[in-house]
Short mmCIF file of C-alpha atoms in Angstrom, two decimals:
data_model
loop_
_atom_site.label_atom_id
_atom_site.label_comp_id
_atom_site.label_asym_id
_atom_site.label_seq_id
_atom_site.Cartn_x
_atom_site.Cartn_y
_atom_site.Cartn_z
CA UNK I 1 93.58 116.10 117.67
CA UNK I 2 92.79 112.71 116.06
CA UNK I 3 91.21 110.24 118.61
CA UNK I 4 90.71 106.61 118.21
CA UNK I 5 87.87 104.92 120.36
CA UNK I 6 88.18 101.33 120.69
CA UNK I 7 85.49 99.02 122.05
CA UNK I 8 85.21 96.94 123.99
CA UNK I 9 87.93 97.54 126.48
CA UNK I 10 87.81 94.24 127.85
CA UNK I 11 86.48 90.53 126.37
CA UNK I 12 86.51 87.37 127.88
CA UNK I 13 85.50 84.42 126.08
CA UNK I 14 85.30 80.86 125.44
CA UNK I 15 87.64 78.81 122.86
CA UNK I 16 85.54 78.49 119.92
CA UNK I 17 83.52 81.49 120.20
CA UNK I 18 83.16 84.59 117.95
CA UNK I 19 84.15 88.12 118.71
CA UNK I 20 84.46 91.80 117.18
CA UNK I 21 86.58 94.81 118.40
CA UNK I 22 85.68 98.08 117.24
CA UNK I 23 87.82 101.34 116.35
CA UNK I 24 85.78 104.73 116.31
CA UNK I 25 86.81 108.04 115.32
CA UNK I 26 85.67 111.37 114.16
CA UNK I 27 88.65 111.91 112.33
CA UNK I 28 89.72 110.76 108.61
CA UNK I 29 92.89 108.59 108.42
CA UNK I 30 95.16 107.85 104.91
CA UNK I 31 95.34 104.35 106.57
CA UNK I 32 94.66 102.40 109.71
CA UNK I 33 96.17 99.49 111.23
CA UNK I 34 95.74 96.80 113.75
CA UNK I 35 98.37 95.80 116.50
CA UNK I 36 98.92 92.97 118.98
CA UNK I 37 101.04 93.38 122.02
CA UNK I 38 102.07 90.28 124.35
CA UNK I 39 103.04 90.87 127.75
CA UNK I 40 106.60 92.21 127.86
CA UNK I 41 106.99 93.08 124.43
CA UNK I 42 106.03 96.12 122.16
CA UNK I 43 103.01 96.29 119.66
CA UNK I 44 103.49 93.95 116.51
CA UNK I 45 101.58 94.92 113.15
CA UNK I 46 98.68 92.41 112.24
CA UNK I 47 97.48 94.40 109.09
CA UNK I 48 97.35 97.72 107.36
CA UNK I 49 93.90 98.88 105.66
CA UNK I 50 94.03 101.91 103.43
CA UNK I 51 91.05 101.89 101.11
CA UNK I 52 87.29 103.03 102.15
CA UNK I 53 85.42 99.61 102.43
CA UNK I 54 88.55 97.38 102.33
CA UNK I 55 88.13 93.90 103.62
CA UNK I 56 91.28 91.83 104.86
CA UNK I 57 91.70 88.40 106.25
CA UNK I 58 94.30 86.97 108.07
CA UNK I 59 93.32 83.35 108.96
CA UNK I 60 90.43 83.47 111.38
CA UNK I 61 91.05 87.50 111.25
CA UNK I 62 88.94 89.70 109.11
CA UNK I 63 89.66 93.59 109.48
CA UNK I 64 87.47 96.17 107.75
CA UNK I 65 87.67 99.66 107.33
CA UNK I 66 84.74 101.75 107.07
CA UNK I 67 83.86 103.60 103.93
CA UNK I 68 84.53 106.99 104.89
CA UNK I 69 88.00 105.92 106.73
CA UNK I 70 87.24 106.75 110.38
CA UNK I 71 86.50 103.45 111.74
CA UNK I 72 87.38 99.76 111.80
CA UNK I 73 86.70 96.53 112.67
CA UNK I 74 88.46 93.11 113.74
CA UNK I 75 86.43 90.03 113.86
CA UNK I 76 88.27 86.53 115.01
CA UNK I 77 86.16 83.58 114.59
CA UNK I 78 86.54 80.51 116.41
CA UNK I 79 89.16 82.27 119.09
CA UNK I 80 91.62 80.11 120.37
CA UNK I 81 93.28 80.36 123.67
CA UNK I 82 96.51 81.49 121.55
CA UNK I 83 94.72 84.70 120.24
CA UNK I 84 94.67 86.29 123.96
CA UNK I 85 96.43 89.52 123.79
CA UNK I 86 95.90 93.17 123.66
CA UNK I 87 94.84 94.31 120.66
CA UNK I 88 95.16 97.96 119.50
CA UNK I 89 94.10 99.81 116.50
CA UNK I 90 96.12 102.99 115.21
CA UNK I 91 95.50 105.60 112.66
CA UNK I 92 97.78 107.42 110.61
CA UNK I 93 96.94 110.69 110.00
CA UNK I 94 96.66 112.57 106.76
CA UNK I 95 99.73 114.46 106.71
CA UNK I 96 103.50 114.01 108.34
CA UNK I 97 102.39 110.53 109.37
CA UNK I 98 101.36 111.15 112.94
CA UNK I 99 100.51 107.53 114.46
CA UNK I 100 97.56 107.82 116.86
CA UNK I 101 96.59 104.43 119.30
CA UNK I 102 93.31 103.40 120.52
CA UNK I 103 93.08 102.45 124.42
CA UNK I 104 93.16 98.45 123.19
CA UNK I 105 91.04 95.82 124.01
CA UNK I 106 92.45 92.93 126.09
CA UNK I 107 91.07 89.77 124.83
CA UNK I 108 91.58 86.78 126.98
CA UNK I 109 90.08 83.28 125.56
CA UNK I 110 89.67 80.57 127.78
CA UNK I 111 90.60 76.76 126.79
CA UNK P 1 118.71 94.73 111.23
CA UNK P 2 118.54 94.18 115.04
CA UNK P 3 115.10 96.46 115.28
CA UNK P 4 114.47 98.80 117.16
CA UNK P 5 116.65 98.94 120.43
CA UNK P 6 116.05 100.57 123.69
CA UNK P 7 117.87 101.16 126.88
CA UNK P 8 117.69 100.33 129.81
CA UNK P 9 114.87 97.52 129.74
CA UNK P 10 114.24 98.92 133.23
CA UNK P 11 114.86 101.77 135.27
CA UNK P 12 114.24 102.30 139.22
CA UNK P 13 114.57 105.71 140.30
CA UNK P 14 113.76 108.15 143.59
CA UNK P 15 111.82 110.95 142.72
CA UNK P 16 113.58 113.87 141.94
CA UNK P 17 116.31 112.34 140.03
CA UNK P 18 116.98 112.99 136.39
CA UNK P 19 116.27 109.82 133.87
CA UNK P 20 117.30 109.49 130.23
CA UNK P 21 115.73 106.98 128.32
CA UNK P 22 117.62 105.87 124.76
CA UNK P 23 116.55 104.65 121.54
CA UNK P 24 118.10 103.43 118.37
CA UNK P 25 116.04 103.16 115.52
CA UNK P 26 115.85 100.99 112.39
CA UNK P 27 118.43 102.10 109.96
CA UNK P 28 116.49 103.75 107.12
CA UNK P 29 113.86 104.69 109.10
CA UNK P 30 112.79 108.43 108.90
CA UNK P 31 110.08 108.48 111.17
CA UNK P 32 110.64 107.97 115.33
CA UNK P 33 107.92 107.89 117.77
CA UNK P 34 108.04 107.90 121.53
CA UNK P 35 105.04 106.39 123.50
CA UNK P 36 103.86 106.12 127.24
CA UNK P 37 101.95 103.16 127.99
CA UNK P 38 100.12 102.81 131.30
CA UNK P 39 96.72 100.88 132.07
CA UNK P 40 94.78 103.74 132.54
CA UNK P 41 95.91 105.89 129.57
CA UNK P 42 96.66 103.24 127.23
CA UNK P 43 99.57 103.87 124.50
CA UNK P 44 99.91 107.45 124.32
CA UNK P 45 102.04 109.32 121.56
CA UNK P 46 104.56 111.86 123.29
CA UNK P 47 106.52 113.29 120.50
CA UNK P 48 107.49 112.17 117.21
CA UNK P 49 110.34 113.13 114.59
CA UNK P 50 110.58 113.28 110.89
CA UNK P 51 114.25 113.38 109.50
CA UNK P 52 115.33 113.96 113.27
CA UNK P 53 113.29 117.09 113.49
CA UNK P 54 110.82 117.07 115.97
CA UNK P 55 107.25 117.52 114.33
CA UNK P 56 104.48 117.02 117.00
CA UNK P 57 105.34 117.26 120.99
CA UNK P 58 101.81 118.05 121.71
CA UNK P 59 101.71 114.71 123.79
CA UNK P 60 104.79 115.62 126.01
CA UNK P 61 102.92 116.17 129.21
CA UNK P 62 104.92 118.68 130.87
CA UNK P 63 108.04 120.87 130.76
CA UNK P 64 109.66 118.22 132.63
CA UNK P 65 110.03 116.09 129.36
CA UNK P 66 112.17 116.50 126.52
CA UNK P 67 113.49 114.47 123.61
CA UNK P 68 116.25 114.93 121.30
CA UNK P 69 117.41 113.29 118.15
CA UNK P 70 120.84 114.52 117.52
CA UNK P 71 121.12 112.19 114.37
CA UNK P 72 119.25 109.71 112.19
CA UNK P 73 120.31 106.93 114.72
CA UNK P 74 119.71 107.76 118.10
CA UNK P 75 117.23 109.62 120.24
CA UNK P 76 116.77 110.37 123.60
CA UNK P 77 113.92 111.01 126.03
CA UNK P 78 114.60 112.70 129.33
CA UNK P 79 112.53 113.25 132.58
CA UNK P 80 114.00 116.06 134.99
CA UNK P 81 112.77 116.00 137.88
CA UNK P 82 111.06 112.48 137.86
CA UNK P 83 108.02 112.03 139.68
CA UNK P 84 106.06 108.66 140.90
CA UNK P 85 103.41 109.45 138.36
CA UNK P 86 105.52 109.16 135.37
CA UNK P 87 106.08 105.28 136.14
CA UNK P 88 105.14 103.97 133.10
CA UNK P 89 106.68 101.70 130.31
CA UNK P 90 107.80 104.09 127.69
CA UNK P 91 108.26 102.76 123.93
CA UNK P 92 110.29 103.99 121.08
CA UNK P 93 109.20 103.04 117.75
CA UNK P 94 110.14 103.66 113.74
CA UNK P 95 108.88 103.56 110.49
CA UNK P 96 109.71 104.15 106.97
CA UNK P 97 106.07 105.89 106.40
CA UNK P 98 106.51 106.08 102.60
CA UNK P 99 103.40 105.53 101.16
CA UNK P 100 99.98 104.39 102.53
CA UNK P 101 100.98 100.69 102.56
CA UNK P 102 104.45 101.41 103.90
CA UNK P 103 103.37 102.61 107.28
CA UNK P 104 104.22 99.85 109.86
CA UNK P 105 105.57 100.89 113.12
CA UNK P 106 108.45 98.99 114.71
CA UNK P 107 108.53 98.74 118.44
CA UNK P 108 111.13 98.46 120.68
CA UNK P 109 110.78 96.00 123.85
CA UNK P 110 110.21 99.32 125.82
CA UNK P 111 111.59 100.88 129.21
CA UNK P 112 109.95 100.00 132.36
CA UNK P 113 110.52 103.15 134.65
CA UNK P 114 109.64 103.11 138.26
CA UNK P 115 109.67 106.34 140.15
CA UNK P 116 109.69 105.82 143.97
#
């Protein structure tokens, strides 16, 4: 079973602060994804990382894939209230496209 | 394309009743996933299909749960009999899964199931 452990589970910060969310596994994934979910909606993809060591930036969000393709991190710079939401990492298995999610991190950014 | 369509959006049923959740994936997507989301357990993968064939149903909690995909444009998740602990939001998602850069899962809006 390919399990993804996300930390922290909850994060409550002030506007302007930086934060990092971690996603770890003992398994290798062919790619790793980060999603964001708003209340009452399904998750929506933010980014996919494929190559070990890869770093992708999306405005104030920076995503990194570990060298061994087992872990990933999401860093948000100068968080804003609009960043509030549930952030989920997901790993695509090495065969047959199995997509498994971590537990998620609930982020609250206070103005 | 209208995206992944799930029905109903909300379902309230009594314990012991049969519940059927429905999903229409995005046309052309070869993979279809059923997930269950709760505060305690997060987003759990129940079962997924590739080209209408179930590939992995190890996440299906019990024999009370069953899923079918009779064709490329329709899938059902059935719970019979339902129990209060089945209360959750059930999501259907589809994906092309063609190559490492083309693995995005597109989710429906979910079905919020309450079993009383």
